Short mmCIF file of C-alpha atoms in Angstrom, two decimals:
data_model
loop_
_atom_site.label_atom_id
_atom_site.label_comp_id
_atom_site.label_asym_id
_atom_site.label_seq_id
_atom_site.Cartn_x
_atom_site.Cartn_y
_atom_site.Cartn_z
CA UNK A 232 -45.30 -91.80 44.08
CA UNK A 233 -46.17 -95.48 43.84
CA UNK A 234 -43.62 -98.20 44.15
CA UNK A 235 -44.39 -101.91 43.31
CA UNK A 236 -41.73 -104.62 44.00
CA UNK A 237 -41.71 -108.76 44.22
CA UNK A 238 -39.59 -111.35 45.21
CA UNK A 239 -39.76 -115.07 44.15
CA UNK A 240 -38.14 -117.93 43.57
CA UNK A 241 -37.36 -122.07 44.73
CA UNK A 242 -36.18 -122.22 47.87
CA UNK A 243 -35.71 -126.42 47.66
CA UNK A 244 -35.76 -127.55 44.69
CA UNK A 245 -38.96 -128.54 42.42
CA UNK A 246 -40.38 -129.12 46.20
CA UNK A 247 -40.75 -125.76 47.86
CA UNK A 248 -40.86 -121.97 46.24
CA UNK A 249 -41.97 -119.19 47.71
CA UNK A 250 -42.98 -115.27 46.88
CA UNK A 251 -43.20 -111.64 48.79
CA UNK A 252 -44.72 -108.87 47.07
CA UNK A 253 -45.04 -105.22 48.64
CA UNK A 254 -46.94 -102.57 47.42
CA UNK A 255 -47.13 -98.94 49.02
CA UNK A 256 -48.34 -95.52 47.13
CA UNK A 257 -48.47 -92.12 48.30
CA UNK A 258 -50.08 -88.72 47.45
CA UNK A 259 -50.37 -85.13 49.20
CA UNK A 260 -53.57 -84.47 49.57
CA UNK A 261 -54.81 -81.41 46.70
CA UNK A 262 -58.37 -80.11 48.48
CA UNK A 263 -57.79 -77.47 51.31
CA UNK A 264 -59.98 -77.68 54.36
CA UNK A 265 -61.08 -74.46 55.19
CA UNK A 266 -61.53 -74.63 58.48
CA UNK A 267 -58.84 -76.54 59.99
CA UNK A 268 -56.39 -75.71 56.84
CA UNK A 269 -55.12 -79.39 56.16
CA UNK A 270 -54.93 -80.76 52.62
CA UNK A 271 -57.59 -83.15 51.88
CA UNK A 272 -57.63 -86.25 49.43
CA UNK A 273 -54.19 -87.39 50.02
CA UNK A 274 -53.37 -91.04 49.86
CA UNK A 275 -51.31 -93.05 51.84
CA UNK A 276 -51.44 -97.12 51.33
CA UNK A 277 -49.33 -100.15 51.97
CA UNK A 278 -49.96 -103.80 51.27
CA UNK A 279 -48.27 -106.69 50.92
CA UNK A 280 -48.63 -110.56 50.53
CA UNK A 281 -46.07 -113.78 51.16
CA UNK A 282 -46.83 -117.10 49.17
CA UNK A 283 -45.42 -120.40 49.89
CA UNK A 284 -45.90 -123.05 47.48
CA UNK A 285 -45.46 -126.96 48.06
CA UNK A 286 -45.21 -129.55 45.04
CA UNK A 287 -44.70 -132.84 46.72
CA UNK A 288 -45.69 -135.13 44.41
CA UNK A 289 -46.66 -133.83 40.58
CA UNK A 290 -50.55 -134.29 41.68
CA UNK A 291 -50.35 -132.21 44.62
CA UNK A 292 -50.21 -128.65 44.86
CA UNK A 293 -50.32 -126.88 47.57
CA UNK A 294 -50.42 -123.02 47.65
CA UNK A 295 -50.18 -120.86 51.49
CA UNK A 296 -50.84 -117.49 51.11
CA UNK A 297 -50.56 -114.35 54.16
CA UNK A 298 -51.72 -110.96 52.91
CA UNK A 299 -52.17 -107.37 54.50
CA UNK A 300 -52.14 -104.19 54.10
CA UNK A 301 -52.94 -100.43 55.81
CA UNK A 302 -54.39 -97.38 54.43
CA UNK A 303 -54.23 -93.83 56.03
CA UNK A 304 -56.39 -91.94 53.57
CA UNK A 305 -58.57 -89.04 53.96
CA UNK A 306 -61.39 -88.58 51.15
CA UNK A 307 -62.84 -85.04 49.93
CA UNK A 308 -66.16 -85.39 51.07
CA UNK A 309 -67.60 -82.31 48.95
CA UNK A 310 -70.22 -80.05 50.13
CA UNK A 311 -73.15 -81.47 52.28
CA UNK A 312 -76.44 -80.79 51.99
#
């Protein structure tokens, strides 16, 4: 499933306004290892970012901005060789 959501809005007045977004998506895995037997390809990511935004003046803009995220993945690597 996948799942999307954000956040956002003034926080003082015309001055200050800020925004948190999340993202996170998750998959089983659909290729069988053969020799250890766990499911391969499966997907498992989060992420996420936090903006602040400060209008002081109607010439200034200034934009702070904190993302991250974390990914515990496993990729079908196919046959080597």
């Amino acid at each position: 499933f996948y799942v999307d959501g954000a956040l956002g809005g003034p926080i003082i007045g015309d001055t200050v306004a800020g925004r948190v977004s999340v993202s996170y998506k998750r998959r089983d895995g659909w290729v069988r290892n053969l020799v250890d037997g766990r499911l391969q390809n499966n997907v498992d990511s989060l992420g996420g970012r936090a903006q602040l935004l400060f209008e002081p003046t109607d010439t200034l803009s200034i934009n702070f901005k904190a993302e991250g995220g974390r990914s515990r993945s496993t990729a079908y690597r196919g046959k080597q060789g």
